[in-house]
Short mmCIF file of C-alpha atoms in Angstrom, two decimals:
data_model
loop_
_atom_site.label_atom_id
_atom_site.label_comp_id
_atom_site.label_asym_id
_atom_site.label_seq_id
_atom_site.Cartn_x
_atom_site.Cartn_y
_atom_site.Cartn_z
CA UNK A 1472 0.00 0.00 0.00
CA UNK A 1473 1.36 3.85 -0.77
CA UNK A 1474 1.80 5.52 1.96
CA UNK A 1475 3.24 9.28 2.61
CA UNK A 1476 3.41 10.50 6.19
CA UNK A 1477 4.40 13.83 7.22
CA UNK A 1478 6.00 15.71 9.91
CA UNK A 1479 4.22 16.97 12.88
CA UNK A 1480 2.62 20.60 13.53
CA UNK A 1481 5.21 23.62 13.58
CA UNK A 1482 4.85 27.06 15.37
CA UNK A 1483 7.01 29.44 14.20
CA UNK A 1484 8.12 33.29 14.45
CA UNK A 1485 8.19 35.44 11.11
CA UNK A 1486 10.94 35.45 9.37
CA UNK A 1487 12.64 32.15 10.69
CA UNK A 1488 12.46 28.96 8.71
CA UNK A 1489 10.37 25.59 8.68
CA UNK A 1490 11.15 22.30 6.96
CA UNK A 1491 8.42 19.66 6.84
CA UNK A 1492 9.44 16.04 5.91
CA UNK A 1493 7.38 13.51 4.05
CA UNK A 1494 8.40 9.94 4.66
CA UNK A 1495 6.94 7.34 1.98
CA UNK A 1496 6.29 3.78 1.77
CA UNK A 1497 4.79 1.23 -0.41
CA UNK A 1498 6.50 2.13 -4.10
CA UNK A 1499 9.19 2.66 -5.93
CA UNK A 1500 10.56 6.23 -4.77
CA UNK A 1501 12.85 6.97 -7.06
CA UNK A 1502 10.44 6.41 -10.22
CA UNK A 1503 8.29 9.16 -8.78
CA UNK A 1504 7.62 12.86 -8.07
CA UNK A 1505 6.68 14.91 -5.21
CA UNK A 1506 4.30 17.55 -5.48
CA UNK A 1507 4.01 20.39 -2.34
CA UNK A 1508 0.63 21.74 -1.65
CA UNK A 1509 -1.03 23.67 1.15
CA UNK A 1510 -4.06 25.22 2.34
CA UNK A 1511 -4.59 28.19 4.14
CA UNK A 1512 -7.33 28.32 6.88
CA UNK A 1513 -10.76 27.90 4.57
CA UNK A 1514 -9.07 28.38 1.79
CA UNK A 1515 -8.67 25.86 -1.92
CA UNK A 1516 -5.33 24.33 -2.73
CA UNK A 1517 -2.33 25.89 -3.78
CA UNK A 1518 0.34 24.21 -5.53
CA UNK A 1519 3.77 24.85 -4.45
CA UNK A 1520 6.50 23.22 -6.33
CA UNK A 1521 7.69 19.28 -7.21
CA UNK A 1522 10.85 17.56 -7.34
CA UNK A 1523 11.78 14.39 -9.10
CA UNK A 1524 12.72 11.70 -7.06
CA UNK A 1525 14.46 10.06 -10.34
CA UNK A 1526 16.57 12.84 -11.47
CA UNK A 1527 16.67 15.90 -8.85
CA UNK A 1528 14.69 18.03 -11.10
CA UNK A 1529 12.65 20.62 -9.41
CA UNK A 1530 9.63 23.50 -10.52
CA UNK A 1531 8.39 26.41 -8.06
CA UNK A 1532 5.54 28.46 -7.60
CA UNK A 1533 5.98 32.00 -8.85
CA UNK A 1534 4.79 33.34 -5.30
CA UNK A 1535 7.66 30.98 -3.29
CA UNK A 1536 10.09 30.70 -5.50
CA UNK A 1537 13.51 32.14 -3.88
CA UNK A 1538 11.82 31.16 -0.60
CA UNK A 1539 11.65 27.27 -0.98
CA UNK A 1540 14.07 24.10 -1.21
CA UNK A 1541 13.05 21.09 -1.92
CA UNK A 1542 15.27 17.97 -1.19
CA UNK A 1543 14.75 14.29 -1.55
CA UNK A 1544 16.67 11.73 0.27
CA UNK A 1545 16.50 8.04 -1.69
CA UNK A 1546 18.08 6.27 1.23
CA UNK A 1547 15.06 6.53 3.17
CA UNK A 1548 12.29 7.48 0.38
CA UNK A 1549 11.68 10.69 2.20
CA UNK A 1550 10.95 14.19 0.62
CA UNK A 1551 11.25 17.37 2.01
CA UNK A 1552 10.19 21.16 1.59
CA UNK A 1553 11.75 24.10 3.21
CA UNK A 1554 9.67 27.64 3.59
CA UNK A 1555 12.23 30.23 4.57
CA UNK A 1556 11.35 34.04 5.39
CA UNK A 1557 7.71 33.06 6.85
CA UNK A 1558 4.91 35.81 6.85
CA UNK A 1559 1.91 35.37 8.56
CA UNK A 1560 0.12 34.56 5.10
CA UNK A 1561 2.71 31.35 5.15
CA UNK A 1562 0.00 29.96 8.06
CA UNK A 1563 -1.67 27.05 6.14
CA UNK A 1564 -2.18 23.17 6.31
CA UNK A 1565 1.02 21.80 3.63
CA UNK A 1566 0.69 18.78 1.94
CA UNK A 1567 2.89 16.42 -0.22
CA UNK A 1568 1.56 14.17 -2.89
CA UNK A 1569 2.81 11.86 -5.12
CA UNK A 1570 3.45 12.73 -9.22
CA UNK A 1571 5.15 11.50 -11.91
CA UNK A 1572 8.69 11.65 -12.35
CA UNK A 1573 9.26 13.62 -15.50
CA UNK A 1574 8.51 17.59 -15.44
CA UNK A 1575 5.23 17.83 -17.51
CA UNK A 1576 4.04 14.49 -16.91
CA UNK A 1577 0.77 14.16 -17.42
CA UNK A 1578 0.37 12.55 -14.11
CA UNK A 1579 -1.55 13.87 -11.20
CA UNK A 1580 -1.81 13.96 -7.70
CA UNK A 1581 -2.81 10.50 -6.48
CA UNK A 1582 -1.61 9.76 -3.29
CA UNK A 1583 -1.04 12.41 -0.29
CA UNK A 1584 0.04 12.90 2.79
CA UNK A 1585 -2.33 13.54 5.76
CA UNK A 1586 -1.08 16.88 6.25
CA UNK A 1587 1.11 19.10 8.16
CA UNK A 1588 -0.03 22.72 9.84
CA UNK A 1589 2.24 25.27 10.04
CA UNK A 1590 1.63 28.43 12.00
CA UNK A 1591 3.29 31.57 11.25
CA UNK A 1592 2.56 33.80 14.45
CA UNK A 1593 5.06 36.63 15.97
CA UNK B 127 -0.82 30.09 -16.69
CA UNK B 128 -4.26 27.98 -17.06
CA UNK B 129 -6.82 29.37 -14.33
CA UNK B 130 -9.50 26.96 -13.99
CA UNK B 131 -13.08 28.43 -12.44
CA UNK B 132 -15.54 25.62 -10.87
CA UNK B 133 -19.34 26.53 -10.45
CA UNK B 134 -21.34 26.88 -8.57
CA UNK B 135 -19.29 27.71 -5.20
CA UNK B 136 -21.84 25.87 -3.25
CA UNK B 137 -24.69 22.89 -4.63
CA UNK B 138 -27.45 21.81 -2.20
CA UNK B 139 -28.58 18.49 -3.11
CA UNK B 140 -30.48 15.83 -1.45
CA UNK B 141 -29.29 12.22 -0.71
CA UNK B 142 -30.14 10.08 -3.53
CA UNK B 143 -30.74 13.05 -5.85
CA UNK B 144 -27.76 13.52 -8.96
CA UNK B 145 -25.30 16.47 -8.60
CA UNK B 146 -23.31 17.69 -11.73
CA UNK B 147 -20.39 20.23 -10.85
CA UNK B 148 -18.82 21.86 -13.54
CA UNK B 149 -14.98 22.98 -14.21
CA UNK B 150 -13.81 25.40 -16.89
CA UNK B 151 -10.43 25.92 -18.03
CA UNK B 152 -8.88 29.04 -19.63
CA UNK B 153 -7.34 27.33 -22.43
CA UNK B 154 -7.40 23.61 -23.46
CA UNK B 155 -5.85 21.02 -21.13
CA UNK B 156 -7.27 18.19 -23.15
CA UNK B 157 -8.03 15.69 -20.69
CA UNK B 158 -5.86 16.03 -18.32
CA UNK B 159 -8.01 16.91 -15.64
CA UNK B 160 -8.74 15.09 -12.50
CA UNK B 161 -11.22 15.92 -10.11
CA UNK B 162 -10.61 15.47 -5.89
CA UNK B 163 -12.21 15.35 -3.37
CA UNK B 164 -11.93 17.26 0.11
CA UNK B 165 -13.60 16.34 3.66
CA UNK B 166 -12.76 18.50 7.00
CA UNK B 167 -9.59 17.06 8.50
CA UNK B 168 -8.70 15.38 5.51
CA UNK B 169 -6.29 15.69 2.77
CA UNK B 170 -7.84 15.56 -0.98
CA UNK B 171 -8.27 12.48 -2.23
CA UNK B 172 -7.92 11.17 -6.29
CA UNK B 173 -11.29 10.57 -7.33
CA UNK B 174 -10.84 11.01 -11.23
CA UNK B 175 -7.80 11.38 -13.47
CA UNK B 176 -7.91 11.73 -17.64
CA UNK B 177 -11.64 13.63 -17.59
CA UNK B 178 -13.21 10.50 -17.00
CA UNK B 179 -11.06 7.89 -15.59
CA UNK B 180 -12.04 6.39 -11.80
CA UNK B 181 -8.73 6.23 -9.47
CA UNK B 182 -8.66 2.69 -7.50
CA UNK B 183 -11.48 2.15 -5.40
CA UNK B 184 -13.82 4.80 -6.26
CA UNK B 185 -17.38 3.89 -6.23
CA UNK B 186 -19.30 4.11 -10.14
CA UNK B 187 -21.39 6.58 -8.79
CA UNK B 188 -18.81 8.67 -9.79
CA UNK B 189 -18.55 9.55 -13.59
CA UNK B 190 -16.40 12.62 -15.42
CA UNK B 191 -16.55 13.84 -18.65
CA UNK B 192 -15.51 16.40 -20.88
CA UNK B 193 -12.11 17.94 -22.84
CA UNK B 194 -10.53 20.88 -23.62
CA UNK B 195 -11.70 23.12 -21.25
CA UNK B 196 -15.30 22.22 -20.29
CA UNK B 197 -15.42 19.35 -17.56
CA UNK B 198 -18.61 17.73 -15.56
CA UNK B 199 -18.51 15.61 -12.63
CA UNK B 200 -21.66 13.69 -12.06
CA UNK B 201 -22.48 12.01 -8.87
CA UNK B 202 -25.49 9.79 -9.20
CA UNK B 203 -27.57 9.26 -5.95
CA UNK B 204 -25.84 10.89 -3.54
CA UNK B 205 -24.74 9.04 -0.78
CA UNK B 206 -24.43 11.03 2.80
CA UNK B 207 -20.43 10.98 2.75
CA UNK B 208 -20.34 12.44 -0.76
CA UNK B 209 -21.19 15.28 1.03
CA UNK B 210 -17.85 17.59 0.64
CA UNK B 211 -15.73 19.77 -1.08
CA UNK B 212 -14.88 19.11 -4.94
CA UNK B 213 -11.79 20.52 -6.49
CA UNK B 214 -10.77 19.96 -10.24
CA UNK B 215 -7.15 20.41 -11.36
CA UNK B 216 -5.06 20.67 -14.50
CA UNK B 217 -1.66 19.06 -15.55
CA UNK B 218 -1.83 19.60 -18.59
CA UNK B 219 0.53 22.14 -18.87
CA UNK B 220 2.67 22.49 -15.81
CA UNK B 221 4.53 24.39 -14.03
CA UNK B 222 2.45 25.81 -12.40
CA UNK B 223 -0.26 23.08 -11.24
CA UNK B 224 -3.71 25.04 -10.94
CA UNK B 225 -6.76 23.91 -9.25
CA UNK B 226 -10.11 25.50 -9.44
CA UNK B 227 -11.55 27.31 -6.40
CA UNK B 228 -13.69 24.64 -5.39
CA UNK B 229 -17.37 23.11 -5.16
CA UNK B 230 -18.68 23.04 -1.51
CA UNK B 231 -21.70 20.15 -2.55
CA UNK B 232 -24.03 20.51 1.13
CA UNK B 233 -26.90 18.19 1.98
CA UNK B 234 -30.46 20.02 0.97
#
């Protein structure tokens, strides 16, 4: 079974940095992309950038780019996304979800993680 | 970048009863559209892929249709955990991703 669990909950203070892991299971890691998405408080879903987990390749958001790293680590199938410079508007539920490995696949979003909140609050 | 608009914002519809959300596109994505859905405390999950393709374990009840940039998602006799939020989503052409704004489909 595909599985993708995420860190827990983060508080943190404008301007500082949070990194939210995503730990999968249950497929072939490397023959896959990530996806980032969040989801601010009763808001829809914003994309946020991918990364390939075959080759390294990654595409950002307009609106983060500059501001986010995205890592993967094939050791232990585990994908990672870094926010730096957080504003209060950064406050929003962030999720990963599986993709395709290519940029431009025509592959969507089929499995995701449960979920992580971060909180942006001086 | 494709911006995708889903109406209406909200549907009232009573169990059993057929809802039909709709998802436009601002240029053609084909049919690479899939449609999720969202319940409170939970993360989206896959329901179509291709326009009109059911992900793994999704009831029949659920049908899609549609291509280049008109979509429908039909849900025939509504059961009372279809009761949620719909989004639809492009990949088409990508970066960026884009998603529509969402169907909120309430019990009547």
């Amino acid at each position: 079974q595909v599985h993708l669990v995420q860190s827990g909950a983060e508080v943190k203070k404008p301007g500082t940095s949070v990194k939210v892991s995503c730990k999968t299971s249950g497929f072939s890691f490397t023959s896959f992309g990530i996806s980032w998405l969040r989801q601010a408080p009763g808001q829809g879903l914003e994309w946020l950038g991918w990364i390939s987990a075959f080759d390294g390749n990654t595409d950002f958001a307009q609106n983060v780019q500059g501001r986010v790293t995205m890592t993967t680590d094939t050791s232990t199938s585990t994908a990672y996304m870094e926010l730096r410079s957080l504003r209060s508007d950064d406050t929003a539920i962030y999720f990963c979800a599986r993709m395709g490995p290519l940029r431009g696949a025509f592959v969507p979003c089929d499995h995701w993680g449960q979920g992580t909140l971060v909180t942006v609050s001086p | 970048e494709i911006v995708m608009t889903q109406s209406p914002a909200t549907l009232s519809v009573s169990p059993g009863e057929i809802a039909t959300l709709s998802c436009r596109a601002s240029q053609s994505v084909s049919t690479n559209l899939a449609w999720y859905q969202q319940k409170p405390g939970q993360a989206p999950r896959l329901l179509l892929y291709a326009a009109s393709s059911r992900a793994p374990g999704i009831p029949a009840r659920f049908s899609g249709s549609g291509s280049g940039t008109e979509f429908t998602l039909t849900i025939s006799s509504l059961q009372s955990e279809d009761f949620a939020v719909y989004y639809c989503q492009q990949y088409n052409d990508w970066p960026p991703i884009t998603f529509g704004q969402g169907t909120r489909l309430e019990i009547k």
